[in-house]
Amino acid sequence: MQKSILLIGARSDIPHLMSGANFFLFPSIAEGLGMVAVEAQAAGLRVLASDTVPRECEAIPGMVTFQPLNAGAAAWAKEVLVLMKLPIPDLATCNQAVKNSPFSIENSAAALLKIYTGQDQ
């Protein structure tokens, strides 16, 4: 596996790295939120995620598809091929949709401020 996987450490250029991808595969056993799936959507990538990833990670409707891990590699590969045939999403539209979502730093900060000041009730 060392020839197939490269651990690159902490990076600040994730959008640049994702721009070289055509698709984002996210087979996770357990996730708290799956923020990396949100980042992938902002980069204009469709996501195939395991059904253990919370549905809330779908910042852009139709950009995330969920698949059971136990469906097996063949089912995952088949689904990737189906999703890769869909039209390529517009990067600017995807980026703006995530900025307008609850996941943007501005919207997250505003939501936290409401919670901390008791205005969320």
Backbone as a ProteinNet text record, in pm:
[ID]
protein_1_A
[PRIMARY]
MQKSILLIGARSDIPHLMSGANFFLFPSIAEGLGMVAVEAQAAGLRVLASDTVPRECEAIPGMVTFQPLNAGAAAWAKEVLVLMKLPIPDLATCNQAVKNSPFSIENSAAALLKIYTGQDQ
[TERTIARY]
80.4	0	85.2	208.6	294.2	311.7	300	312.3	182.1	71.5	-59.2	-107.2	-55.8	-103.1	14	-7.6	94.2	39.1	99.2	59	137.1	66	132.1	131.2	77.2	79.6	-17.2	-2.3	-89.6	-63.1	-169.2	-156.8	-251.8	-215.6	-304.4	-359.1	-321.9	-362.4	-459.4	-549.3	-643.8	-728.4	-782.7	-859.5	-776.7	-649.6	-561.9	-543.7	-521.6	-504.9	-632	-747	-873.9	-903.5	-848	-874.2	-816.9	-726.3	-669.7	-748.5	-856.9	-937.7	-1062.5	-1119	-1244.8	-1361.9	-1330.6	-1432.8	-1376.7	-1464.1	-1417.9	-1484.6	-1404.7	-1451.5	-1427.1	-1530.8	-1522.9	-1577.7	-1505.5	-1550.9	-1505.7	-1587.1	-1549.6	-1629	-1562.3	-1629.4	-1713.8	-1661.8	-1734	-1690.9	-1785.2	-1756.7	-1842.4	-1784	-1860.8	-1947.8	-1889.2	-1964.4	-1923.3	-1796.9	-1751.3	-1722.7	-1655.5	-1625.8	-1547.5	-1467.9	-1392.2	-1486.3	-1603.8	-1702.7	-1756.4	-1770.2	-1812.7	-1704.4	-1578.3	-1466.7	-1463.6	-1490.2	-1491.5	-1601.8	-1718.8	-1828	-1791.6	-1727.7	-1684.9	-1586.5	-1510.3	-1414.2	-1480.1	-1612.2	-1684.5	-1680.1	-1647	-1636.8	-1762.7	-1811.1	-1917.4	-1855.4	-1936.3	-1887.3	-1967.2	-1896.4	-1958.6	-1909.1	-2000.5	-1965.3	-2034.6	-1972.7	-2036.3	-2157.9	-2251.1	-2374.4	-2352.9	-2229.7	-2197.6	-2167.4	-2149.5	-2124.1	-2258.4	-2267.1	-2394.4	-2446.4	-2575.1	-2638.8	-2620.8	-2597.1	-2580.4	-2460	-2370.1	-2252.3	-2288.3	-2410.4	-2451.1	-2488.4	-2388.3	-2408.8	-2477.8	-2457.8	-2517.1	-2603.8	-2734.4	-2823	-2777.8	-2772.9	-2737.1	-2588.6	-2504.5	-2359.2	-2302.3	-2378.5	-2329	-2423.3	-2365.4	-2439.7	-2386.8	-2476.1	-2437.2	-2451.4	-2355.6	-2350.3	-2308.4	-2372.6	-2328.1	-2187.5	-2105.9	-1971.6	-1977.4	-2075.4	-2082.9	-2139.8	-2166.1	-2210.6	-2097.8	-1975.5	-1860.5	-1797.4	-1674.5	-1595.6	-1659.3	-1717.5	-1777.9	-1895.6	-1978.5	-2092.3	-2044.6	-1940.2	-1883.7	-1828.2	-1755.2	-1697.5	-1807.5	-1913	-2024.4	-2089.5	-2108.7	-2170.5	-2081.4	-1951.4	-1858.7	-1874.2	-1880.2	-1894.8	-2024.9	-2132.4	-2260.7	-2248.9	-2191.9	-2181.8	-2086.4	-1983	-1886.5	-1947.6	-2059.4	-2126.2	-2215.3	-2239.1	-2321.7	-2245.8	-2318.1	-2250	-2154.2	-2045.1	-1946.9	-2005.9	-2010.1	-2066.2	-1978.9	-2041.7	-1969.9	-1900.4	-1769.2	-1689.8	-1734.8	-1756	-1795.9	-1931.2	-2023.8	-2156	-2145.2	-2063.4	-2044.3	-1981.3	-1878.3	-1809.8	-1905.2	-1986.1	-2081.4	-2189.3	-2234.2	-2336.3	-2285.6	-2159.7	-2103.7	-2086.2	-2045.8	-2032.6	-2167.2	-2275.2	-2409.4	-2468.9	-2402.4	-2454.2	-2417.9	-2473.6	-2437.4	-2289.7	-2217.8	-2078.7	-1979	-2021.9	-1926.8	-1881.8	-1763.6	-1710.6	-1799.8	-1852.5	-1939.1	-2068.8	-2133.4	-2259.2	-2238.1	-2127.5	-2096.6	-2073.9	-1998.5	-1971.1	-2100.1	-2186.4	-2313.4	-2401.2	-2404.7	-2484.5	-2430.2	-2298.6	-2238.3	-2264.7	-2256.4	-2282.9	-2425.4	-2520.8	-2659.6	-2671.6	-2601.7	-2605.7	-2544.8	-2426.6	-2355.2	-2427.9	-2503.5	-2574.3	-2719.6	-2760.9	-2896.8	-3001.5	-2961	-3055.1	-3111.5	-3071.3	-3117.1	-3247.6	-3304.8	-3425.6	-3550.7
-119.1	0	126.2	117.6	235.5	299.2	220.7	274.6	338.1	309	358.7	478	494.7	600.4	688.7	818.6	915.1	1002.3	995.5	1080.7	1211	1320.7	1447.6	1545.6	1504.4	1589.7	1706.1	1799.8	1917.6	2005.5	2048.6	2129.9	2247.7	2355.8	2471.8	2489.1	2398.8	2411.5	2301.2	2264.2	2156	2185.4	2307.6	2332.8	2309.3	2346.5	2324.3	2174.2	2097.9	1953.4	1889.7	1932.7	1875.6	1912.4	2025.2	2067	1968.3	1883.5	1782.7	1653.1	1647.2	1525	1536.5	1422.3	1416.4	1375.2	1322.4	1260.5	1246.6	1240.4	1221.2	1097	998.8	873.2	879.5	853.8	872.9	750.6	637.6	516.3	517.6	573.4	589.5	494.8	442.7	355.3	437.8	553.3	640.3	784.4	875.9	1018.1	1100.6	1209	1303.5	1389.9	1447.1	1526.8	1493.4	1484.1	1460.1	1590.7	1681.7	1813.7	1803.8	1700.5	1684.3	1666.2	1610.6	1597.7	1734.8	1824.1	1961.6	2032	2014	2073.3	2021.5	1893.3	1835.1	1898.1	1918.8	1981.7	2124.3	2197.9	2334.4	2335.3	2226.9	2214.1	2161.2	2143	2097.2	1947.8	1872.2	1726.9	1657.3	1563.2	1476.2	1383	1341	1259.6	1130.3	1019.3	891.5	859	864.2	845.2	722.1	664.8	552	602.1	512.7	551.2	579.8	570.2	607.7	756.8	823.4	967.4	1038.3	1135.3	1204.3	1272.7	1263.8	1324.3	1475.5	1534.4	1679.5	1730.1	1641.4	1684.7	1725.4	1697.6	1733.5	1881.3	1964.4	2109	2150.4	2071.8	2100.8	1981.4	2001.7	1889.9	1816.8	1684.1	1601.1	1577.1	1639.8	1624.2	1507.7	1456.5	1346.3	1227.6	1112.6	987	897.3	827.9	741.9	595.3	515.4	373.1	295.4	184.2	103.2	48.3	51.4	-5.4	-153.3	-222.4	-367	-402.6	-302.7	-330.9	-392.6	-370.7	-431	-341.7	-375.1	-294.1	-285.2	-394.2	-393.2	-295.7	-294	-201.6	-57.1	-34.2	100.8	144.3	57.1	89.7	118.3	38.2	58.2	194.3	230.6	359.7	476.1	462	566.4	586.8	478.3	489.2	559	530.4	596.7	746	780.4	920.7	999.6	933.8	1002	1040	978.8	1010.8	1134.6	1180.1	1298.9	1422.9	1529.9	1652.7	1703.7	1762.5	1818.6	1944.7	1951.8	2070.3	2193.5	2309.2	2435	2470.5	2488.7	2513.6	2639.1	2748.2	2873.6	2858.7	2789.8	2767.5	2681.8	2577.1	2489.7	2566.4	2643.3	2719.5	2818.4	2886.8	2983.6	2913.6	2798	2723.8	2685.4	2643.5	2608.9	2734.7	2846.1	2972.4	3017.9	2986.5	3024.4	2924.1	2812	2705.5	2731.2	2651.8	2664.8	2634.9	2580.8	2541.9	2654.5	2767	2876.6	2928.7	2984.9	3035.7	3146.8	3230.1	3340	3287.1	3193.5	3138.3	3055.1	2982.5	2904.6	2996.5	3104.1	3199.1	3265.5	3303.1	3366.3	3270.3	3144	3044.3	3023	3014.5	2998.6	3119.7	3239	3360.8	3360	3316.3	3306.4	3208.7	3097.2	2998.3	3056.1	3117.2	3170.2	3286.2	3363.3	3478.4	3447.6	3322.3	3281.9	3328.5	3372.9	3421.6	3310.2	3187.9	3075.2	3015.3	3073.5	3014.8	3087
0	0	0	42	47.1	-90.2	-195.1	-330	-378.3	-309.7	-351.5	-271.3	-150.4	-61.5	-22.8	-31.3	5.5	117.6	234.9	346.4	334.8	316.2	286.7	403.4	516.9	635.6	626.4	719.7	724.4	602.5	537.9	416.6	423.8	358.6	349.6	207.8	118.5	-21.5	-65.5	23.5	-6.2	-130.8	-146.8	-270	-396.6	-392.4	-508	-533.3	-427.2	-442.7	-497.7	-446.7	-492.6	-637.1	-682.8	-820.9	-922.4	-879	-967.7	-970.5	-894.4	-885.7	-972.7	-1005.7	-1080.8	-992.9	-875.8	-792.4	-651.8	-551.5	-414.3	-355.8	-322.8	-263.9	-114.1	-34.9	110.1	184.4	180.2	250	395.5	481.9	622.3	711.9	812.3	909.3	1005.7	1048.6	1142	1119.7	1119.3	1100.6	1194.1	1244.4	1324.8	1235.6	1132.8	1036.5	893.9	868.4	732.3	661	730.5	674.3	543.5	529.1	404.9	285.8	307.9	200.3	160.6	257.5	228.6	147.3	187.4	113.2	-30.8	-47.8	-182.4	-267.1	-208.6	-282.5	-322.3	-231.1	-262.6	-378.9	-393.3	-503.2	-630.6	-627.3	-745.6	-768.4	-663.6	-677.6	-627.4	-703.7	-654.3	-551.2	-455.3	-344.1	-336.4	-326.1	-291.3	-152.2	-55.5	85.1	140.7	240.9	308.2	385.5	409.1	478.1	626.3	673.1	811	822.4	710.4	709.1	726.9	818.5	840.5	713.5	691.7	573.8	571.5	687.1	696.2	617.4	578.8	502.5	360.3	318.4	182.2	178.7	149.1	143.6	14.4	-90.8	-221.3	-260.4	-271.9	-305.8	-432.3	-422.3	-535.7	-556.3	-474.2	-491.5	-411.8	-314.3	-231.2	-246.7	-273.6	-280.4	-169.7	-103.5	8.8	-30.8	13.3	-20.9	104.4	134.7	248.8	224.5	327.3	316.1	280.4	336.9	313.6	175.7	92	-45	-126.7	-82.9	-150	-255	-289.1	-382.3	-520.5	-568	-701.8	-708.1	-604.8	-601	-593.5	-515.7	-506	-641.2	-707	-837.7	-939.9	-937.9	-1030.5	-1007	-880.9	-848.3	-891.4	-873.9	-919.7	-1069.9	-1145.8	-1291.1	-1329.4	-1257.3	-1282.8	-1254.4	-1140.3	-1100.1	-1189.3	-1239.6	-1326.6	-1461.6	-1496.9	-1623.3	-1611.1	-1489.3	-1468.8	-1514.8	-1548.3	-1591.2	-1482.7	-1528.2	-1435.1	-1373.6	-1240.8	-1175.6	-1200.5	-1205.8	-1221.9	-1090.4	-1095.6	-975.7	-901.8	-972.6	-907.7	-838.6	-903	-844.1	-718.3	-724.2	-607.8	-492.1	-523.4	-419.6	-353.9	-433.6	-379.1	-296.7	-340.6	-265.9	-127.6	-118.1	13.2	97.1	34.5	108.3	163.6	93.5	138.8	236.8	255.4	341.7	488	578.2	720.1	746.9	648.6	669.4	647.4	591.2	571.2	707.1	711.8	838.1	892.3	803.8	846.9	908.1	839.1	889.7	1015.3	1022.2	1142.8	1261.8	1239.9	1348	1395.4	1301.8	1338.2	1418.3	1378.4	1450.8	1591.6	1604.7	1737.6	1825.6	1767.8	1844.5	1898.9	1818.7	1864.9	1981.3	1971.8	2080.1	2206.8	2192.6	2309.3	2375.4	2298.4	2354.3	2387.9	2367	2401.4	2302.4	2184.8	2084	1997	2024.3	1942	1991.6	2091.9	2152.2	2113.3
[MASK]
+++++++++++++++++++++++++++++++++++++++++++++++++++++++++++++++++++++++++++++++++++++++++++++++++++++++++++++++++++++++++

